Amino acid sequence: MFKLIKYLKKSVVPIIVIIGLLIVQAICDLSLPDYTSKIVNVGIQQGGVESAVPTIIRKSTLDKITLFMNDNDEDMLLKNYEVLDEKEAKEEFASYNNLKQDPLYKLKNITKEENEELENIVGKPILIVAGMEKDDKATLGMKNQILNNSQIPNSDNLSIFELLTMMPKEQLDNIVNEINNKFKDMPDSIISQSATSYIKDEYTKIGIDMEKTQTRYILSSGGKMLLIALISMIATVLVGLLAARIAASLGRDLRGKVFRKVLSFSNAELEKFSTASLITRSTNDIQQIQMLMVMLLRIVFYAPILGIGGFIKVLNTNTSMAWIIGVAVLSILSLVTILFGIVMPKFKMVQKLIDKVNLVTREILTGITVIRAFSTQKHEEKRFDKANKDLTKTNLFVNRVMSCMMPAMMFIMNAITVLIVWKGANSIDSGAMQVGDMMAFIQYTMQIIMSFLMISMISIMLPRAAVSASRIDEVLTTELTINDPKVNEEPKENMKGVLEFKNVSFKYPDAEENILSDISFISKPGETTAFIGSTGSGKSTLINLIPRFFDVSQGEILVDGINIKNISQHDLREKIGYVPQKGVLFSGDINSNLKYGKEDATEEEILKAAEIAQATEFIKSKPEGFETPISQGGTNVSGGQKQRLSIARAIVRNPEIYIFDDSFSALDFKTDATLRKALKSETKNSTVLIVAQRISTILNADQIIVLDEGKIVGVGTHKELINKCEVYKQIASSQLSKEELENE
């Protein structure tokens, strides 16, 4: 899989942008639980009061609070408050009518850290004041105790706070210490939350509308959540668009590279990969990579950011339940390990089975005529059914196993939620946690689990994509057996069109014996060289060496006086007009097929080539003439018509060397003779090579080379070979009557 990363070089900038957007998305997603917690804790439970440190407070209340502080804490608190200007106080708090007797104090602008420090200072004193203002039994008992132990005159009508103010400093400190000891086991969160209830009452007495404050806080927090969710949505959409674009570009580039690589394959490489496999690799395998790349960019980069961020947030929320995260992660990893241990071997089989289905399908569709002729449809149905069932069974097994993943994951998520609620409820009951914090903890935990779940879901695609990547890389890294020279050797002017074989031997890759042995001959412009021999004698193999479909094992082939290995394949093939044994046409029309070897061919050149190839008659019989559509593979024309169009295509090119690989076999004798006569005058300046099975096709060749078991057993004209070559004489005798041989 990593071998394909080099093809993402031009997508580096978009990938960096995606990572940036994913960080933005993760920050947004991780912020939402915090706002949920604040809405519950502050907006609902605390009535919109964010801090135990009051922003506005009456002097009388401030005096009560400072009464229960040491000197340092009192100085710290008072230096952060200032008297609110009377005019400003009247404008903001018009309903407060006791401004002169009890002025208001305003909290200065302080940092978050300073606010937390003040919360620790004022929390317990506020709780003490709140408790004493209730005038309950405990407060009355304390008041009676103070009165009994003091000599304060006319003290019956004094409040407990006035009594405490009049007490000696040492006595007051002892009382404060005694009260503080009762709060020592109470968590800071409970102290702050309880203190805010008193602050809320204080704000109400000043004239602040607390219902409005609460509503404003909830709506403000909700609005921020909506804005954050919108930013997250925009980031998600942009990531999706960029990821799809990068994946599509990668797919396009890989298809292009695979296609260009396959075009550069010699026949040796093409035999290594089946046609069906190359099609699968160019389509299905690349599609697997493309799909995985989208998911990698959208999820695999995002999941770690979300998981790490969620873990940090969890630790900031409540460290006492961090062990639950460990249980969740361990459960998920165990589940994924077990599932993938079961299905991994099957993933590797899927692509090979797709190859098999494609292979069988292609064979059946290509040979449909023969199948019908021999009535073997049932047999082919069984072949296809077996390949199809093997693929289906493997896919079903994988899907059934992997379908267990989601329910198991959901069970783990729900079980973890129940565990958090159970543990959190105990913490809330003991005052160690607030409800909103528990809700935030659940959300952060789910985000952590989801990050692992997302990676797990990617893991489903990864094995198959990894197999696909290795298959694609196998094609792209295949060493070519036929390579172009670094510098083209210039052809010799006086040798233009001359073809020479010098002691050429050839054997197929991995074969033990030579197909051709010690082949030597020269063919010159204006001459026709024919090759004949029994089936399997090496005729087609010999001429396939000229365009370098294979390279010789020994010896050398010279064109224009230079070794064909010292000229680029493109330049070499530009000199050749090749007509294969089986005529191949491409989808389009007759005109586009004839122009295939020469795009700038004129209408005169096309018409002339069609006339020489004896194709004009059947072309003109078509209503659309040269614009007549040709279906894929030329299935809408006959074998003879296909051969004539293939010959015309080579003539249009006007090459130095013509190669006809048994290209007249589908023609009747009359058309064959007429075509060869017309071809003779057209190719007077070119070298013509003909492979033939029929003696009649090569009777007038300037040079006939007879092959037998890969060796030359005769060279000469028809008359010379009849007299001196037994193999040729046997072939001729099998095709011509005694009278025809004598006449010839």
XYZ file of C-alpha atoms in Angstrom:
744
model
C 0.000 0.000 0.000
C 2.821 2.388 0.912
C 4.365 1.833 -2.527
C 1.554 3.879 -4.056
C 2.164 6.930 -1.826
C 4.674 8.283 -4.371
C 1.775 8.813 -6.780
C 0.277 11.378 -4.349
C 3.146 13.873 -4.743
C 1.105 16.438 -6.655
C -1.673 16.228 -4.047
C 0.561 17.273 -1.121
C -0.986 20.765 -0.796
C -4.628 19.529 -0.805
C -3.686 16.846 1.751
C -2.159 19.500 4.036
C -5.352 21.563 3.634
C -7.411 18.463 4.514
C -5.365 17.873 7.684
C -5.907 21.523 8.660
C -9.657 21.220 8.072
C -9.772 17.962 10.046
C -8.077 19.677 12.985
C -10.721 22.435 12.786
C -13.481 19.815 12.609
C -12.047 17.901 15.588
C -11.732 21.072 17.677
C -15.350 21.923 16.892
C -16.604 18.415 17.663
C -14.630 18.311 20.906
C -16.007 21.702 21.975
C -19.674 20.691 21.792
C -19.753 18.390 24.882
C -18.196 21.196 26.931
C -21.030 23.528 25.935
C -23.566 20.794 26.735
C -22.020 20.494 30.186
C -22.184 24.273 30.703
C -25.840 24.459 29.642
C -26.741 21.741 32.179
C -24.454 22.888 35.014
C -24.602 26.651 34.594
C -27.676 27.321 32.486
C -30.075 24.943 34.239
C -28.652 24.056 37.654
C -27.042 27.431 38.437
C -29.660 29.605 36.733
C -27.153 31.205 34.371
C -24.714 32.225 37.131
C -21.327 31.199 35.750
C -19.131 31.787 38.800
C -19.291 31.787 42.588
C -17.470 35.119 42.409
C -20.272 37.740 42.116
C -19.869 40.371 39.407
C -22.167 42.739 41.371
C -22.597 42.618 45.149
C -24.018 44.782 47.924
C -21.602 46.199 50.452
C -23.535 44.565 53.292
C -23.208 41.146 51.666
C -19.528 41.700 50.898
C -18.943 42.599 54.549
C -20.657 39.401 55.682
C -18.493 37.295 53.340
C -15.214 38.938 54.373
C -16.149 38.373 57.981
C -15.248 34.672 57.530
C -11.941 35.232 55.710
C -8.407 35.655 56.959
C -6.676 38.963 56.323
C -4.817 37.801 53.187
C -7.942 36.389 51.543
C -9.893 39.517 52.430
C -7.266 41.793 50.891
C -7.128 39.617 47.756
C -10.920 39.781 47.366
C -11.395 43.486 48.070
C -8.633 44.655 45.728
C -10.556 43.069 42.821
C -13.738 45.021 43.584
C -14.544 48.690 43.094
C -17.532 50.794 44.176
C -20.015 51.099 41.324
C -20.614 54.702 40.285
C -23.968 55.910 41.653
C -25.167 57.187 38.277
C -24.219 53.958 36.530
C -25.807 51.918 39.311
C -29.125 53.792 38.957
C -29.158 53.270 35.193
C -28.393 49.565 35.334
C -30.287 48.628 38.478
C -33.231 51.039 38.567
C -35.250 48.716 40.822
C -32.592 48.773 43.538
C -33.675 51.526 45.969
C -31.194 51.115 48.801
C -28.125 52.492 46.993
C -27.178 55.151 49.579
C -27.391 52.942 52.664
C -25.986 49.834 50.913
C -23.874 50.738 47.841
C -22.972 48.221 45.118
C -19.543 46.842 44.354
C -18.462 45.765 40.859
C -15.902 43.069 40.030
C -12.966 44.380 38.026
C -11.818 42.746 34.772
C -9.905 39.665 35.880
C -8.372 36.663 34.131
C -9.749 33.137 34.211
C -6.947 32.069 36.562
C -7.669 34.978 38.929
C -11.369 34.113 38.908
C -10.595 30.484 39.868
C -8.397 31.727 42.713
C -11.189 33.996 43.990
C -13.717 31.127 43.752
C -11.555 29.120 46.152
C -11.483 32.111 48.508
C -15.183 33.063 48.520
C -16.778 29.595 48.214
C -16.822 28.531 51.872
C -17.494 32.022 53.319
C -20.536 32.346 51.026
C -21.854 28.966 52.201
C -21.376 30.023 55.828
C -23.240 33.308 55.205
C -26.017 31.484 53.346
C -26.419 29.047 56.217
C -26.518 31.740 58.902
C -29.065 33.842 57.027
C -31.562 30.984 57.233
C -31.976 31.505 61.005
C -32.364 27.768 61.524
C -31.799 25.923 64.807
C -28.040 25.714 64.261
C -27.800 29.469 63.676
C -29.991 30.254 66.723
C -27.927 27.857 68.839
C -24.698 29.593 67.749
C -26.253 33.013 68.481
C -27.279 31.917 72.004
C -23.836 30.487 72.628
C -22.202 33.769 71.558
C -24.600 35.783 73.774
C -23.917 33.558 76.792
C -20.145 33.856 76.381
C -20.065 37.588 75.655
C -20.671 40.772 77.689
C -22.209 42.721 74.810
C -24.926 45.142 76.120
C -28.380 45.297 74.430
C -27.431 42.334 72.259
C -30.829 40.655 72.050
C -31.898 42.620 68.941
C -28.584 42.216 67.153
C -28.183 39.792 64.207
C -25.633 37.020 64.373
C -23.421 38.871 61.884
C -23.451 41.989 64.086
C -22.580 39.834 67.065
C -19.705 38.205 65.201
C -18.422 41.636 64.151
C -18.305 42.738 67.762
C -16.455 39.629 68.899
C -12.707 39.630 69.584
C -10.595 38.553 66.593
C -9.327 35.386 68.265
C -12.821 34.171 69.156
C -14.074 34.862 65.651
C -11.145 32.958 64.085
C -11.890 29.962 66.294
C -15.535 29.949 65.172
C -14.515 30.271 61.489
C -12.003 27.422 61.804
C -14.594 25.239 63.505
C -17.100 25.898 60.682
C -14.487 25.381 57.946
C -13.647 21.950 59.364
C -17.212 20.901 58.559
C -16.590 21.723 54.872
C -13.175 20.093 54.546
C -14.534 16.880 52.957
C -16.886 18.714 50.594
C -15.653 18.788 46.929
C -14.851 22.203 45.438
C -17.423 21.678 42.677
C -20.234 21.282 45.223
C -19.024 24.302 47.184
C -18.983 26.434 44.005
C -22.382 25.159 42.838
C -23.940 25.797 46.281
C -22.346 29.236 46.444
C -23.848 30.208 43.072
C -27.336 29.623 44.499
C -26.648 32.320 47.083
C -25.176 34.613 44.378
C -28.349 34.103 42.341
C -30.450 35.295 45.297
C -28.090 38.253 45.731
C -28.541 39.258 42.081
C -32.338 39.025 42.481
C -32.213 41.358 45.525
C -30.109 43.838 43.528
C -32.752 43.826 40.788
C -31.303 41.560 38.122
C -33.918 39.483 36.204
C -32.521 35.987 36.745
C -35.024 34.273 34.423
C -33.874 36.538 31.637
C -30.232 35.937 32.578
C -30.770 32.171 32.533
C -32.569 32.266 29.175
C -29.896 34.532 27.702
C -27.121 32.198 28.872
C -28.819 29.073 27.457
C -29.613 30.766 24.123
C -26.092 32.207 23.924
C -24.505 28.796 24.595
C -26.923 27.110 22.172
C -26.104 29.709 19.490
C -22.394 29.081 19.943
C -23.029 25.344 19.631
C -24.932 25.910 16.383
C -22.123 28.084 15.035
C -19.512 25.489 15.984
C -21.638 22.735 14.407
C -21.929 24.842 11.222
C -18.147 25.333 11.066
C -17.690 21.590 11.625
C -20.189 20.843 8.833
C -18.412 23.179 6.393
C -15.046 21.607 7.267
C -16.544 18.124 6.789
C -17.995 19.013 3.373
C -14.717 20.579 2.213
C -12.759 17.549 3.418
C -15.163 15.274 1.532
C -14.814 17.294 -1.673
C -11.025 17.481 -1.493
C -10.696 13.798 -0.540
C -12.921 12.738 -3.440
C -10.903 14.924 -5.816
C -7.562 13.545 -4.610
C -8.822 9.947 -4.775
C -10.265 10.487 -8.263
C -6.972 12.030 -9.426
C -5.034 9.107 -7.957
C -7.374 6.637 -9.685
C -6.990 8.502 -12.990
C -3.190 8.588 -12.691
C -2.945 4.921 -11.739
C -5.212 3.869 -14.614
C -3.130 5.962 -16.986
C 0.147 4.530 -15.694
C -1.142 0.946 -15.770
C -2.490 1.442 -19.297
C 0.764 2.991 -20.564
C 2.764 0.258 -18.850
C 0.646 -2.482 -20.432
C 1.065 -0.832 -23.846
C 4.833 -1.055 -23.372
C 4.631 -4.778 -22.542
C 6.080 -7.219 -24.991
C 4.272 -10.479 -25.656
C 6.381 -12.043 -22.898
C 4.926 -9.694 -20.243
C 1.414 -10.031 -21.647
C 1.647 -13.786 -21.222
C 2.630 -13.296 -17.562
C -0.635 -11.442 -16.821
C -3.886 -12.733 -18.268
C -6.083 -10.251 -20.149
C -8.851 -10.712 -17.557
C -6.408 -9.981 -14.738
C -5.127 -6.807 -16.412
C -8.722 -5.607 -16.864
C -9.488 -6.307 -13.192
C -6.323 -4.529 -12.093
C -7.132 -1.507 -14.253
C -10.722 -1.225 -12.991
C -11.736 -3.038 -9.807
C -8.329 -2.925 -8.098
C -7.876 0.783 -8.757
C -11.450 1.404 -7.608
C -10.592 -0.302 -4.292
C -7.590 2.012 -3.892
C -9.722 5.033 -4.789
C -12.415 4.157 -2.241
C -9.826 3.524 0.461
C -8.071 6.825 -0.277
C -11.309 8.768 0.284
C -11.824 7.007 3.608
C -8.172 7.433 4.605
C -8.269 11.173 4.031
C -11.662 11.625 5.687
C -11.409 9.202 8.601
C -7.937 7.792 9.280
C -6.410 11.269 9.612
C -9.408 12.460 11.631
C -9.768 9.532 14.043
C -6.420 9.974 15.883
C -6.992 13.730 16.243
C -10.463 13.080 17.673
C -9.283 10.213 19.900
C -6.304 12.060 21.395
C -8.312 15.265 21.802
C -11.150 13.343 23.453
C -8.757 11.628 25.863
C -7.252 14.983 26.897
C -10.754 16.404 27.421
C -11.750 13.346 29.499
C -8.770 13.821 31.792
C -9.736 17.467 32.230
C -13.350 16.503 32.993
C -12.848 13.719 35.519
C -9.724 11.612 36.042
C -11.399 9.181 38.440
C -13.272 7.496 35.549
C -10.363 7.434 33.056
C -10.075 3.654 33.609
C -13.408 3.246 31.800
C -11.734 4.544 28.607
C -9.083 1.860 28.972
C -11.768 -0.828 29.300
C -13.542 0.491 26.168
C -10.376 0.668 24.038
C -9.204 -2.775 25.167
C -12.628 -4.275 24.340
C -12.655 -2.740 20.857
C -9.084 -3.796 20.043
C -9.827 -7.351 21.178
C -12.940 -7.486 19.007
C -11.137 -6.126 15.925
C -8.175 -8.493 16.397
C -10.440 -11.550 16.614
C -12.559 -10.561 13.595
C -9.614 -9.748 11.364
C -7.785 -12.871 12.365
C -10.760 -14.770 10.939
C -11.380 -12.828 7.703
C -7.887 -11.660 6.633
C -7.061 -14.818 4.605
C -10.413 -14.527 2.810
C -9.777 -10.905 1.828
C -6.721 -12.003 -0.137
C -8.798 -14.531 -2.075
C -11.487 -12.092 -3.223
C -9.464 -10.299 -5.949
C -8.172 -13.583 -7.380
C -11.728 -14.891 -7.529
C -12.833 -11.714 -9.344
C -10.022 -12.401 -11.849
C -11.405 -15.914 -12.281
C -14.966 -14.653 -12.912
C -13.670 -12.117 -15.444
C -11.562 -14.779 -17.148
C -14.439 -17.236 -17.500
C -16.841 -14.479 -18.612
C -14.406 -13.207 -21.234
C -13.747 -16.703 -22.589
C -17.461 -17.447 -22.848
C -18.339 -14.145 -24.533
C -15.396 -14.395 -26.946
C -16.195 -17.963 -27.905
C -19.980 -17.694 -27.844
C -20.268 -18.816 -31.493
C -18.261 -21.994 -30.910
C -20.183 -22.693 -27.691
C -23.490 -22.485 -29.549
C -22.165 -24.545 -32.435
C -21.182 -27.387 -30.103
C -24.232 -26.956 -27.832
C -22.044 -26.676 -24.730
C -24.049 -23.886 -23.080
C -24.785 -26.083 -20.049
C -21.100 -26.864 -19.564
C -20.158 -23.165 -19.758
C -23.000 -22.277 -17.398
C -21.541 -24.727 -14.875
C -18.062 -23.196 -15.313
C -19.392 -19.685 -14.749
C -21.653 -20.835 -11.932
C -18.698 -22.409 -10.109
C -16.549 -19.259 -10.424
C -19.514 -17.087 -9.427
C -20.417 -19.255 -6.425
C -16.813 -19.343 -5.190
C -16.692 -15.529 -5.247
C -20.156 -15.245 -3.687
C -19.333 -17.703 -0.881
C -16.117 -15.879 -0.025
C -17.826 -12.475 -0.066
C -20.707 -13.786 2.045
C -18.314 -15.254 4.611
C -16.418 -11.963 4.881
C -19.612 -9.901 5.061
C -21.227 -12.174 7.652
C -18.208 -12.012 9.915
C -17.790 -8.256 9.474
C -21.528 -7.694 9.974
C -20.954 -8.823 13.575
C -18.615 -5.880 14.091
C -21.200 -3.097 14.209
C -23.611 -4.801 16.669
C -20.632 -5.771 18.856
C -19.327 -2.196 18.719
C -22.748 -0.804 19.628
C -22.967 -3.254 22.542
C -19.570 -2.056 23.796
C -20.618 1.592 23.416
C -23.898 1.061 25.286
C -22.219 -1.020 27.998
C -19.615 1.717 28.486
C -22.402 4.333 28.678
C -24.170 2.312 31.400
C -20.855 1.954 33.260
C -20.238 5.719 33.089
C -23.781 6.496 34.275
C -23.469 4.027 37.176
C -20.069 5.352 38.266
C -21.042 8.961 37.539
C -24.269 8.678 39.539
C -22.254 7.631 42.580
C -19.911 10.578 42.044
C -22.848 12.985 41.653
C -24.436 11.562 44.825
C -21.202 12.082 46.738
C -20.803 15.567 45.298
C -17.609 14.761 43.376
C -19.197 15.433 39.987
C -21.943 17.479 38.401
C -24.611 16.142 36.011
C -23.296 18.194 33.101
C -19.783 16.853 33.660
C -21.091 13.305 33.502
C -22.907 14.059 30.247
C -19.727 15.600 28.797
C -17.724 12.576 29.948
C -20.151 10.252 28.145
C -19.864 12.297 24.941
C -16.065 12.431 25.078
C -15.926 8.701 25.736
C -18.210 8.041 22.764
C -15.964 10.221 20.601
C -12.925 8.196 21.665
C -14.755 4.935 20.963
C -15.979 6.311 17.622
C -12.406 7.153 16.643
C -11.434 3.519 17.190
C -14.619 2.396 15.455
C -13.796 4.529 12.407
C -10.303 3.069 12.196
C -11.813 -0.403 12.565
C -14.230 0.248 9.715
C -11.298 1.367 7.546
C -9.556 -1.848 8.516
C -12.358 -3.726 6.760
C -11.374 -2.082 3.476
C -7.629 -2.061 4.094
C -6.765 -5.753 3.510
C -8.596 -5.888 0.189
C -7.167 -2.534 -0.893
C -3.678 -3.670 0.163
C -4.029 -6.734 -2.064
C -5.233 -4.477 -4.895
C -2.310 -2.101 -4.340
C 0.227 -4.936 -4.535
C -1.423 -6.196 -7.747
C -1.255 -2.732 -9.306
C 2.330 -2.266 -8.145
C 3.188 -5.659 -9.637
C 2.141 -4.351 -13.055
C 3.853 -0.971 -12.658
C 7.156 -2.449 -11.440
C 7.332 -5.276 -13.977
C 10.719 -5.209 -15.666
C 10.337 -4.926 -19.426
C 12.202 -7.531 -21.459
C 12.231 -5.221 -24.473
C 13.629 -1.733 -23.923
C 14.482 1.189 -26.155
C 18.132 2.224 -26.582
C 19.288 5.420 -24.878
C 20.323 6.853 -28.268
C 18.844 5.865 -31.631
C 21.328 4.714 -34.233
C 20.929 6.496 -37.577
C 19.819 4.258 -40.493
C 22.111 3.799 -43.480
C 20.779 5.625 -46.532
C 21.841 3.006 -49.082
C 20.194 0.255 -46.977
C 16.691 1.779 -46.687
C 14.041 -0.944 -46.523
C 16.577 -3.780 -46.395
C 15.742 -6.496 -43.856
C 18.387 -8.987 -42.794
C 18.335 -11.899 -40.346
C 21.804 -12.927 -39.116
C 22.003 -16.323 -37.413
C 18.816 -15.643 -35.473
C 17.654 -18.119 -32.829
C 14.714 -17.691 -30.501
C 13.042 -19.490 -27.625
C 10.120 -18.360 -25.509
C 10.769 -17.275 -21.910
C 11.175 -20.275 -19.590
C 11.225 -22.636 -22.612
C 13.995 -25.205 -22.869
C 14.256 -25.570 -26.666
C 14.535 -23.031 -29.467
C 11.483 -22.323 -31.608
C 13.761 -20.880 -34.306
C 17.365 -21.871 -34.909
C 20.082 -20.188 -36.988
C 17.791 -18.203 -39.324
C 19.648 -16.105 -41.903
C 18.270 -14.316 -45.007
C 18.092 -10.895 -46.679
C 14.960 -9.252 -48.066
C 15.272 -6.102 -50.194
C 12.888 -3.340 -51.368
C 10.901 -4.314 -54.426
C 11.152 -7.982 -53.513
C 8.585 -10.283 -51.978
C 9.852 -12.804 -49.446
C 7.427 -15.562 -48.532
C 7.506 -17.998 -45.621
C 5.855 -21.384 -45.756
C 5.979 -24.494 -43.677
C 3.877 -26.895 -41.703
C 1.836 -25.774 -38.696
C 4.131 -24.976 -35.754
C 7.216 -24.529 -37.914
C 7.767 -20.985 -36.557
C 6.534 -18.785 -39.434
C 4.467 -16.321 -37.339
C 7.078 -16.345 -34.573
C 9.742 -15.338 -37.104
C 7.911 -12.286 -38.409
C 6.850 -11.272 -34.863
C 10.546 -10.773 -34.120
C 10.772 -7.958 -36.696
C 8.495 -5.433 -34.849
C 10.128 -6.648 -31.585
C 7.018 -8.276 -30.157
C 9.724 -10.622 -28.852
C 13.492 -10.146 -28.829
C 15.829 -12.674 -30.408
C 17.689 -15.052 -28.105
C 20.751 -15.164 -30.372
C 21.874 -13.399 -33.504
C 20.534 -10.078 -34.757
C 17.923 -8.581 -37.068
C 18.938 -5.589 -39.197
C 16.559 -3.014 -40.701
C 18.039 -0.224 -42.818
C 21.441 -1.692 -41.998
C 21.175 -1.291 -38.210
C 20.299 -3.722 -35.430
C 16.636 -3.244 -34.488
C 17.708 -3.183 -30.814
C 19.527 0.092 -31.534
C 16.380 1.916 -32.650
C 13.324 2.852 -30.568
C 10.314 0.581 -30.863
C 8.218 3.513 -32.080
C 10.617 4.436 -34.889
C 11.021 0.782 -35.866
C 7.280 0.174 -36.072
C 6.770 3.395 -38.043
C 8.689 1.649 -40.852
C 6.365 -1.381 -40.800
C 2.880 -2.023 -42.183
C 1.662 -5.033 -40.205
C -1.354 -7.172 -41.108
C -1.974 -9.836 -38.431
C -3.182 -13.352 -39.023
C -6.496 -12.469 -37.417
C -7.852 -9.156 -38.699
C -8.416 -6.719 -35.856
C -10.724 -3.725 -36.246
C -11.622 -1.074 -33.658
C -14.984 0.446 -32.808
C -15.635 3.534 -34.912
C -16.204 3.513 -38.650
C -14.397 2.242 -41.746
C -12.733 5.608 -42.309
C -11.290 5.784 -38.756
C -9.986 2.215 -39.045
C -8.205 2.908 -42.334
C -6.671 6.069 -40.855
C -5.521 4.162 -37.767
C -1.889 3.994 -38.912
C -1.834 7.455 -40.499
C -4.137 10.056 -38.997
C -3.414 12.685 -41.650
C -4.191 10.361 -44.577
C -6.094 12.072 -47.413
C -9.330 10.801 -48.964
C -7.399 9.881 -52.124
C -4.951 7.738 -50.132
C -7.790 5.976 -48.312
C -9.737 5.336 -51.532
C -6.623 4.047 -53.312
C -5.760 1.693 -50.413
C -9.343 0.361 -50.378
C -9.178 -0.277 -54.134
C -5.860 -2.157 -53.866
C -7.243 -4.248 -50.977
C -10.329 -5.073 -53.058
C -12.535 -3.510 -50.353
C -14.162 -0.747 -52.447
C -16.988 -2.916 -53.713
C -18.371 -3.960 -50.313
C -17.722 -0.482 -48.813
C -19.755 1.222 -51.555
C -22.526 -1.322 -51.091
C -23.048 0.084 -47.597
C -25.494 3.025 -47.409
C -23.024 5.093 -45.390
C -19.924 4.096 -47.364
C -16.681 4.906 -45.538
C -18.738 6.263 -42.613
C -20.240 2.810 -41.969
C -19.977 2.046 -38.237
C -17.668 -0.767 -37.129
C -18.713 -2.484 -33.920
C -16.279 -3.562 -31.227
C -13.915 -6.185 -32.642
C -15.413 -5.750 -36.125
C -18.164 -8.255 -35.429
C -20.501 -6.620 -37.957
C -18.247 -7.445 -40.960
C -17.242 -10.834 -42.360
C -13.818 -12.423 -41.951
C -12.834 -11.639 -45.562
C -14.002 -8.026 -45.259
C -12.111 -7.693 -41.991
C -8.905 -8.976 -43.653
C -9.271 -6.619 -46.618
C -9.778 -3.630 -44.327
C -6.707 -4.685 -42.299
C -4.659 -4.872 -45.540
C -5.981 -1.460 -46.656
C -5.016 0.002 -43.287
C -1.404 -1.151 -43.809
C -1.336 0.198 -47.394
C -2.523 3.652 -46.246
C 0.587 3.868 -44.084
C 2.893 3.352 -47.123
C 5.654 1.742 -45.001
C 9.144 0.557 -45.884
C 8.308 -3.023 -44.920
C 5.003 -4.864 -45.331
C 4.318 -7.892 -43.145
C 1.376 -10.109 -44.085
C 0.906 -12.867 -41.505
C -1.276 -15.337 -43.414
C -3.488 -12.322 -44.217
C -5.046 -13.742 -47.391
C -6.425 -16.983 -45.918
C -10.025 -15.695 -45.679
C -10.070 -14.475 -49.297
C -11.325 -16.501 -52.225
C -8.782 -17.379 -54.948
C -10.007 -14.725 -57.365
C -9.905 -11.897 -54.795
C -6.549 -13.182 -53.544
C -5.027 -13.097 -57.017
C -6.472 -9.681 -57.882
C -5.352 -8.204 -54.569
C -1.776 -9.541 -54.892
C -1.530 -8.205 -58.460
C -2.651 -4.725 -57.360
C -0.390 -4.929 -54.334
C 2.657 -5.798 -56.458
C 2.653 -2.437 -58.244
C 1.929 -0.503 -55.024
C 4.772 -2.106 -53.069
C 7.499 -1.906 -55.728
C 9.607 0.341 -53.467
C 8.904 -1.614 -50.275
C 10.042 -4.881 -48.801
C 7.180 -7.392 -48.646
C 7.072 -10.347 -46.272
C 4.262 -12.874 -46.598
C 3.465 -15.811 -44.344
C 1.161 -18.186 -46.176
C -0.405 -21.590 -45.946
C -1.522 -21.636 -49.570
C 1.052 -22.243 -52.291
C -1.044 -20.205 -54.740
C -0.494 -17.072 -52.624
C 3.317 -17.206 -52.918
C 3.926 -18.731 -56.345
C 5.283 -15.471 -57.755
C 7.349 -14.477 -54.678
C 10.933 -13.445 -55.423
C 12.149 -15.528 -52.514
C 10.417 -18.337 -50.684
C 11.815 -19.508 -47.348
C 10.706 -22.963 -46.261
C 10.657 -23.626 -42.516
C 10.549 -26.979 -40.795
C 10.724 -27.321 -37.006
C 12.168 -23.827 -36.668
C 14.944 -24.233 -39.241
C 15.324 -23.079 -42.834
C 15.243 -26.151 -45.084
C 14.933 -24.329 -48.379
C 15.352 -20.908 -49.988
C 14.533 -19.952 -53.585
C 11.749 -19.398 -56.098
C 8.831 -21.768 -56.567
C 10.505 -23.565 -59.483
C 13.802 -23.905 -57.658
C 12.200 -25.283 -54.520
C 10.022 -27.791 -56.369
C 13.188 -29.386 -57.684
C 15.490 -29.141 -54.647
C 13.348 -28.959 -51.456
C 11.464 -32.067 -50.457
C 9.448 -30.309 -47.701
C 8.239 -27.643 -50.137
C 7.437 -30.274 -52.763
C 5.291 -32.179 -50.269
C 3.370 -29.011 -49.343
C 2.868 -28.121 -52.989
C 1.774 -31.660 -53.886
C -0.819 -31.606 -51.119
C -2.391 -28.406 -52.496
C -1.881 -28.540 -56.303
C -2.611 -31.238 -58.831
C 0.126 -32.767 -60.963
C -1.020 -30.737 -63.972
C -0.973 -27.485 -61.961
C 2.528 -28.243 -60.721
C 3.745 -28.929 -64.236
C 2.051 -25.782 -65.603
C 3.572 -23.710 -62.843
